[in-house]
Tab-separated table of C-alpha atoms and ligand atoms in Angstrom:
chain	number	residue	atom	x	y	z
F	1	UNK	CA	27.389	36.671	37.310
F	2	UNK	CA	24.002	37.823	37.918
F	3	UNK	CA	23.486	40.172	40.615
F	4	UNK	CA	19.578	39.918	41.006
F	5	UNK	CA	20.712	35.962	41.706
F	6	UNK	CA	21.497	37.664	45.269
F	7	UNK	CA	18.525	40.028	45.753
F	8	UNK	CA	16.097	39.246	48.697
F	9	UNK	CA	12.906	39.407	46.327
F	10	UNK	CA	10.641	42.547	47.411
F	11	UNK	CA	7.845	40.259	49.162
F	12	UNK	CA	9.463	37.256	49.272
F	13	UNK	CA	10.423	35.076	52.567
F	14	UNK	CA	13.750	33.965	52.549
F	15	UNK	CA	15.600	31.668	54.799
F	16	UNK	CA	19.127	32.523	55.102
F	17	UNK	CA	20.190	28.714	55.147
F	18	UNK	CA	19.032	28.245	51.679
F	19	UNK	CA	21.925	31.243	50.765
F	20	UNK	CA	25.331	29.519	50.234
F	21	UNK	CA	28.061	31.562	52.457
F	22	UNK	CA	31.164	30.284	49.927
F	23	UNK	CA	29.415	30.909	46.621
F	24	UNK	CA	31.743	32.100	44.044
F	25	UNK	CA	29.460	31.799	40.998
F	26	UNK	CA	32.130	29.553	39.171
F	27	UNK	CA	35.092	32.127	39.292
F	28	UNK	CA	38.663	31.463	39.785
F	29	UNK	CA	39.959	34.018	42.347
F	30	UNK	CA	42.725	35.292	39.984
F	31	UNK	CA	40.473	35.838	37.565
F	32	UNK	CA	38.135	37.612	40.059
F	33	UNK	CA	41.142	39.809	41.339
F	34	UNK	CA	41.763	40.882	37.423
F	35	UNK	CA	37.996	41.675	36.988
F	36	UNK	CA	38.407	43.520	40.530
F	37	UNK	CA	40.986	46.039	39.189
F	38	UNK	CA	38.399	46.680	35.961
F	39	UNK	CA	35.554	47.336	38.375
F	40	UNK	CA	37.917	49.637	40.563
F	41	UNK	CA	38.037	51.930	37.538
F	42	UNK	CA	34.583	52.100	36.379
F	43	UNK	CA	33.877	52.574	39.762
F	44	UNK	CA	36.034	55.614	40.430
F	45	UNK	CA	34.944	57.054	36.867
F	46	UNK	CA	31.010	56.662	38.063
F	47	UNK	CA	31.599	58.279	41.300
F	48	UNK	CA	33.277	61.238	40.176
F	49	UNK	CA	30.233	61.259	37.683
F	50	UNK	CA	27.836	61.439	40.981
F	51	UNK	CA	29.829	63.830	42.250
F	52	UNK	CA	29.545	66.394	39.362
F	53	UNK	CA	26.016	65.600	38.315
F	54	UNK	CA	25.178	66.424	41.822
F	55	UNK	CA	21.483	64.819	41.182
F	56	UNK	CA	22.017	61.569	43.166
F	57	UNK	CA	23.318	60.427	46.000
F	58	UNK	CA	24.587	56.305	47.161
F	59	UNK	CA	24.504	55.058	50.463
F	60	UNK	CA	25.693	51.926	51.107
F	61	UNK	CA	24.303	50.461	54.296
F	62	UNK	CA	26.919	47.470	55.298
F	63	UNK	CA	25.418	44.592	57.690
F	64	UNK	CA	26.186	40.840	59.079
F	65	UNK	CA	27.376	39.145	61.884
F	66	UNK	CA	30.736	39.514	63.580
F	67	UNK	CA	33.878	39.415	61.332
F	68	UNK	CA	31.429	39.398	58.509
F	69	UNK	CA	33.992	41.819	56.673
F	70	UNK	CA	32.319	44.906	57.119
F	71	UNK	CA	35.480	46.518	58.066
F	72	UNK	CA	36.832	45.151	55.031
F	73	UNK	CA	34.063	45.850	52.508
F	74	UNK	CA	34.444	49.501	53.818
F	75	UNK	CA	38.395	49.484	53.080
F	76	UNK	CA	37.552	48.054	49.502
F	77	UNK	CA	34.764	50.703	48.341
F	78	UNK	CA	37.086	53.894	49.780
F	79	UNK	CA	39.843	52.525	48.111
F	80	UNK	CA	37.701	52.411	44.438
F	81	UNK	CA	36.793	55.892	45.444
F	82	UNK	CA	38.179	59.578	45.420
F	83	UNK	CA	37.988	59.601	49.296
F	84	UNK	CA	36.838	63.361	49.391
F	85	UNK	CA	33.358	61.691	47.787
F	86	UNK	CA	32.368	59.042	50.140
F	87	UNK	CA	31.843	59.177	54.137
F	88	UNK	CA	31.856	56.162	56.524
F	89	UNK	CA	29.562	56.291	59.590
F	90	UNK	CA	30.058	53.648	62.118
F	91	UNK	CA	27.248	53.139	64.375
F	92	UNK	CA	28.017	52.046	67.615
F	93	UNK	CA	25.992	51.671	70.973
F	94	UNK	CA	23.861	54.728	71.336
F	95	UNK	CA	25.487	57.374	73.774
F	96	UNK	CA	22.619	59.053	76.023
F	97	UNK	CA	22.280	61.677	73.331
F	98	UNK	CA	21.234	59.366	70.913
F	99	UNK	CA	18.921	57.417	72.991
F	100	UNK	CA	17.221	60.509	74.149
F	101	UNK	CA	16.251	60.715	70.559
F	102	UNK	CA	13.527	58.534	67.877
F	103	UNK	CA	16.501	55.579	66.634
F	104	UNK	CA	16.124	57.096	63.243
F	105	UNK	CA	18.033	60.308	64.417
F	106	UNK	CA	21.469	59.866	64.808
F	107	UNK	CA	20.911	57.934	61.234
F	108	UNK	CA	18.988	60.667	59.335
F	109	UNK	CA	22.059	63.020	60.285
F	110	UNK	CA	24.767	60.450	58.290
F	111	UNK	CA	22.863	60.740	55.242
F	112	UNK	CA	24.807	61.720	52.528
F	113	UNK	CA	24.223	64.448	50.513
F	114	UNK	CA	23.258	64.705	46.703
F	115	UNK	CA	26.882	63.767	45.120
F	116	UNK	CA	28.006	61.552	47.776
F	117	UNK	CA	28.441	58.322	48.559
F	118	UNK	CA	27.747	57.269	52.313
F	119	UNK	CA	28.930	54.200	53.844
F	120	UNK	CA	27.090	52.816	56.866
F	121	UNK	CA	29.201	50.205	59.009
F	122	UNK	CA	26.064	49.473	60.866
F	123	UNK	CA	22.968	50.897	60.582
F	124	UNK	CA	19.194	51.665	61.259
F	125	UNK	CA	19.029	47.565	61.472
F	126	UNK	CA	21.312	47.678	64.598
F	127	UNK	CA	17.531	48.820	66.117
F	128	UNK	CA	16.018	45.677	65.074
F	129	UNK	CA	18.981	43.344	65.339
F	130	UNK	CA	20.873	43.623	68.606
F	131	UNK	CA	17.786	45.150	70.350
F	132	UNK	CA	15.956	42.944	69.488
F	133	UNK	CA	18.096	39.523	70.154
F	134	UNK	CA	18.992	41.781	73.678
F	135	UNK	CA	15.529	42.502	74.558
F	136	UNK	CA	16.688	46.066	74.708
F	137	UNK	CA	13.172	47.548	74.256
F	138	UNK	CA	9.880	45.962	73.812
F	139	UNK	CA	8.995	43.692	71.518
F	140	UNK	CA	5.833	45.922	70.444
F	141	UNK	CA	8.431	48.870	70.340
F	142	UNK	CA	10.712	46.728	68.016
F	143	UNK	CA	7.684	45.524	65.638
F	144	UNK	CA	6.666	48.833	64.436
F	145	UNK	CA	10.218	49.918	63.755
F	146	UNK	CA	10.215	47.569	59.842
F	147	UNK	CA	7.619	49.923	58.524
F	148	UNK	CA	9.232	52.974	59.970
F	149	UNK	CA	12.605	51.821	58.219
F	150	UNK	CA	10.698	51.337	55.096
F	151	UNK	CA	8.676	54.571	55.259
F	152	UNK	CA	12.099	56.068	55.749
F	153	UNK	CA	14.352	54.285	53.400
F	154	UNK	CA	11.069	55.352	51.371
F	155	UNK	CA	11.745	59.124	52.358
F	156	UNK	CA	15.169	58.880	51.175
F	157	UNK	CA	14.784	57.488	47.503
F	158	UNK	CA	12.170	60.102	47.066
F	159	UNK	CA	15.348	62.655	47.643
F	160	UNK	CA	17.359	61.103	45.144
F	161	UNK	CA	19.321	58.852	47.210
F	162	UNK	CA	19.920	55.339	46.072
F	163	UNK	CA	19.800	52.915	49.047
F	164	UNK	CA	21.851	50.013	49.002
F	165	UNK	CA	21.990	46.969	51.882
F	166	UNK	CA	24.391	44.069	52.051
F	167	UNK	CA	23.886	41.309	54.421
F	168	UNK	CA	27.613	40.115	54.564
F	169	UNK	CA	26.724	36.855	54.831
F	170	UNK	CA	29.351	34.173	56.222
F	171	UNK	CA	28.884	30.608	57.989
F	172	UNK	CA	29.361	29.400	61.601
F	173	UNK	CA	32.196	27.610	60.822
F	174	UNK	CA	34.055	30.929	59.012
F	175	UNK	CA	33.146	32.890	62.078
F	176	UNK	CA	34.810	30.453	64.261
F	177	UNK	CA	37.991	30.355	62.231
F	178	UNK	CA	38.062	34.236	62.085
F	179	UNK	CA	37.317	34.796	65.491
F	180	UNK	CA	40.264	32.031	66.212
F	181	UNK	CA	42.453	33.754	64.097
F	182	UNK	CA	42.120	37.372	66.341
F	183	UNK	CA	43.537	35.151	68.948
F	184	UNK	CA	46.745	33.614	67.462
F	185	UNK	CA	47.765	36.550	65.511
F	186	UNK	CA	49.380	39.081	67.209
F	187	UNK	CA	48.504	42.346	64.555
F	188	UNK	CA	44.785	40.861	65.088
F	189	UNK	CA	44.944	40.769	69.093
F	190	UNK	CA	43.539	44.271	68.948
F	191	UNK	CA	40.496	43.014	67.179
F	192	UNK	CA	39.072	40.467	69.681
F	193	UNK	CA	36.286	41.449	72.093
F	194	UNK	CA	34.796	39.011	74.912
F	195	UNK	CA	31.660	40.302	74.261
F	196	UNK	CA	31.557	38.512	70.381
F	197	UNK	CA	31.065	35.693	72.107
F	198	UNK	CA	28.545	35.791	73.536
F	199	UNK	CA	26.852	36.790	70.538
F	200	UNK	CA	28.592	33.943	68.533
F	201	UNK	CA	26.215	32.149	71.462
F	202	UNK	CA	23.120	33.549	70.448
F	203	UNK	CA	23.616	32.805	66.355
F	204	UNK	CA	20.012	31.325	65.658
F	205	UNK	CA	18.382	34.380	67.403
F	206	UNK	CA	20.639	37.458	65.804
F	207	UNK	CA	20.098	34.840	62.356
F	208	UNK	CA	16.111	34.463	62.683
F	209	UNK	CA	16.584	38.628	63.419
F	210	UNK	CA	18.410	39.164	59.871
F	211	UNK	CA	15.971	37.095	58.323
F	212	UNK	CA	13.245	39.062	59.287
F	213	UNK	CA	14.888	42.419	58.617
F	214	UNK	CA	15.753	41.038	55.504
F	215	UNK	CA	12.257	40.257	54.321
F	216	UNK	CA	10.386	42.864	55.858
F	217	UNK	CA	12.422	45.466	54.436
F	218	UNK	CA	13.806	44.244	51.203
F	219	UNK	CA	11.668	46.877	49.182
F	220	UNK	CA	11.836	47.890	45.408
F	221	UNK	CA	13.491	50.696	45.983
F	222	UNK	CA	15.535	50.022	48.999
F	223	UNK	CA	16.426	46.349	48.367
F	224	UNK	CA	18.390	44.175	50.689
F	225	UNK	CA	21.212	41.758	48.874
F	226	UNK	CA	22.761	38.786	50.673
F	227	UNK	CA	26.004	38.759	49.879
F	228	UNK	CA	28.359	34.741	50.229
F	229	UNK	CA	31.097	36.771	52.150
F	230	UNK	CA	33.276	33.675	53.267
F	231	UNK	CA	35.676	34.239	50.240
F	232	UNK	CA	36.205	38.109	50.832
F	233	UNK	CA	37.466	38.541	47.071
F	234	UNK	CA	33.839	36.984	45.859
F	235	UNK	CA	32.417	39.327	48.103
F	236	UNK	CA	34.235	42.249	46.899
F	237	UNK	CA	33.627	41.322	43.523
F	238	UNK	CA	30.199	41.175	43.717
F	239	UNK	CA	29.536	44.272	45.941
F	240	UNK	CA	31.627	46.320	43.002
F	241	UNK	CA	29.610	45.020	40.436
F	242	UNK	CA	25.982	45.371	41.856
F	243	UNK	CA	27.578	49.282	42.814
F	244	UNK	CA	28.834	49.947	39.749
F	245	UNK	CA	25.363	48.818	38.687
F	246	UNK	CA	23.185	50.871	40.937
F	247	UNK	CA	25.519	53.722	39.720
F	248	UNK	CA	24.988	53.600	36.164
F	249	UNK	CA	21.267	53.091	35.943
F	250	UNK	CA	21.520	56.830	37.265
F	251	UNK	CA	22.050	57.624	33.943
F	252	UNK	CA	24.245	60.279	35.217
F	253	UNK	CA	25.661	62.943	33.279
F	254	UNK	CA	28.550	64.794	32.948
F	255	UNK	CA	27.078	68.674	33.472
F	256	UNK	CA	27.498	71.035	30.668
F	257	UNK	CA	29.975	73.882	30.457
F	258	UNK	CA	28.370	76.943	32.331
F	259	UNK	CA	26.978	79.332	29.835
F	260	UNK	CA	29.218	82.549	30.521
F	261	UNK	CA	32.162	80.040	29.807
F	262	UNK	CA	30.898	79.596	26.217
F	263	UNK	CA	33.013	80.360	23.721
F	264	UNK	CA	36.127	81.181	26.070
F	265	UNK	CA	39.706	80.178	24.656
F	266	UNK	CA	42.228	80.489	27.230
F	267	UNK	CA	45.531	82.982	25.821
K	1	ADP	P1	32.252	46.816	65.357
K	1	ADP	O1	31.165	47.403	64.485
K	1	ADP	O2	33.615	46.882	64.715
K	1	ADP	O3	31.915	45.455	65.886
K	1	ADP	P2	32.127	47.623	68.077
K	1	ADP	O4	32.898	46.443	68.567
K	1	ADP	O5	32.304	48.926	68.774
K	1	ADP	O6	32.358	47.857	66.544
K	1	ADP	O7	30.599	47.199	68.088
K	1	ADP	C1	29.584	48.108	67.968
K	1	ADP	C2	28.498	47.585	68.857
K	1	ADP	O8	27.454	48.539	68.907
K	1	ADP	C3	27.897	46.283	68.365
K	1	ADP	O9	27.872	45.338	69.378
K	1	ADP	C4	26.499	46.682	67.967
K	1	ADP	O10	25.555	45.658	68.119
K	1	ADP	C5	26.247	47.831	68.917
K	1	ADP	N1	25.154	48.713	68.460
K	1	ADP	C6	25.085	49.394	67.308
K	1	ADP	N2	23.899	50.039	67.212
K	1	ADP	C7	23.211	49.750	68.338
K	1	ADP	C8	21.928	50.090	68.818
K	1	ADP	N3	21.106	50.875	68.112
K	1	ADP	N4	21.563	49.621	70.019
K	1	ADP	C9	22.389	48.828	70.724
K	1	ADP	N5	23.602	48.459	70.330
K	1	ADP	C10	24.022	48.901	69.143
């Protein structure tokens, strides 16, 4: 599997119907599941890495429509990881705090710091999404904010964070049978919320949205990939392997024993 198959190209002008949402790159989901449990490891032995190097840190900013799987990719990355490393910021609707602030505040305070891994279930992109599709500000208001994101994504790398986005990205049709499935399943009851439909209704706008955000602000650096997230196992497959990726061309490194330790044999 090649992960830069997946990249949105830094410059490039993507259309998200030419991404296939049940791509599976030719593997068998049991032998995905094995390669899963390999990539759990490596992936718990890299972040313990970040953690002691203390050089770098990941933050993985987690994006797509409704019942995309964010929720899910979230569950799958803690679960490769010593919890104590990695934080999970869901970003919800602004409360009046927030909104008395620039839209890049509440998100510059989530950051991780050097040696952890930060998990965004939502993001800056909510900003250019949802307000967007919603009107929620005005359209010159909403236009400036791709170079801002890029100037601070930018900002970020510069610091020694590696920046990481994953559109999650799944078809109409897997939407409908997930949002269904909320509604005939009683443990899922607690998951359904009116107002999903009503963005279900407006799929071509929040789509022609992602597309932009996608290929305004896929940058070197900061690089957006789309992710076929109908088959949640592909999906966590190839999240793992594009981390575990990002992870070791840190060229991290175990830090040496502290110099007044030197020498010490314990009696
Ligand atoms: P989930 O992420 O599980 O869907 P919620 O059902 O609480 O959680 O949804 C969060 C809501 O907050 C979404 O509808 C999302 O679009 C909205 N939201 C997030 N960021 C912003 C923002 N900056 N402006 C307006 N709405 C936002």
């Amino acid at each position: 599997m090649k992960t830069e198959d997946y990249l949105v190209v830094p410059g490039s002008a993507i259309s998200l119907a030419d991404f296939k949402t049940d791509d599976t790159a030719g593997h068998k989901k049991s032998e995905a599941l094995a390669r899963l449990e390999e990539l759990r490891a490596d992936l718990n032995t890299l972040q313990q890495l970040l953690y002691a190097d203390g050089r770098y840190g990941l933050l993985v900013i987690l994006q797509g429509m409704d019942t995309s799987g964010k929720d899910g990719v979230c569950r799958h990355v803690v679960n490769a990881f010593n919890p104590q490393g990695v934080q999970i910021t869901s970003f919800k609707v602004p409360t009046s705090e927030e909104l008395a602030h620039d839209f890049l505040w509440r998100i510059h305070k989530a950051i991780p710091r050097r040696g952890m891994v930060g998990i965004f279930n939502r993001s800056q992109y909510e900003d250019v999404l949802v307000v967007r599709v919603e009107n929620l500000v005005p359209e010159k208001v909403w236009r400036k904010r791709y170079g801002l994101i890029n100037d601070f994504e930018g900002c970020l790398c510069d610091n020694g964070i590696t920046v990481v986005k994953f559109f999650l990205h799944i078809s109409n049709d897997e939407q409908k049978t997930r949002l269904q499935d909320r509604l005939d399943d009683p443990t899922e009851y607690w998951k359904f919320n009116l107002a999903d439909l009503k963005t279900r209704a407006k799929w071509d706008a929040y789509t022609a949205a992602y597309e932009d955000a996608l290929n305004k602000c896929s940058t070197k650096r900061a690089p957006w990939y789309i992710i076929p997230a109908d088959k949640k196992w592909f999906r966590d497959l190839l999240i793992s392997q594009i981390l575990k990726e990002k992870l070791t061309a840190l060229n991290l490194e175990w830090p040496p024993l502290a110099e007044e330790a030197v020498g010490i044999t314990i009696e």
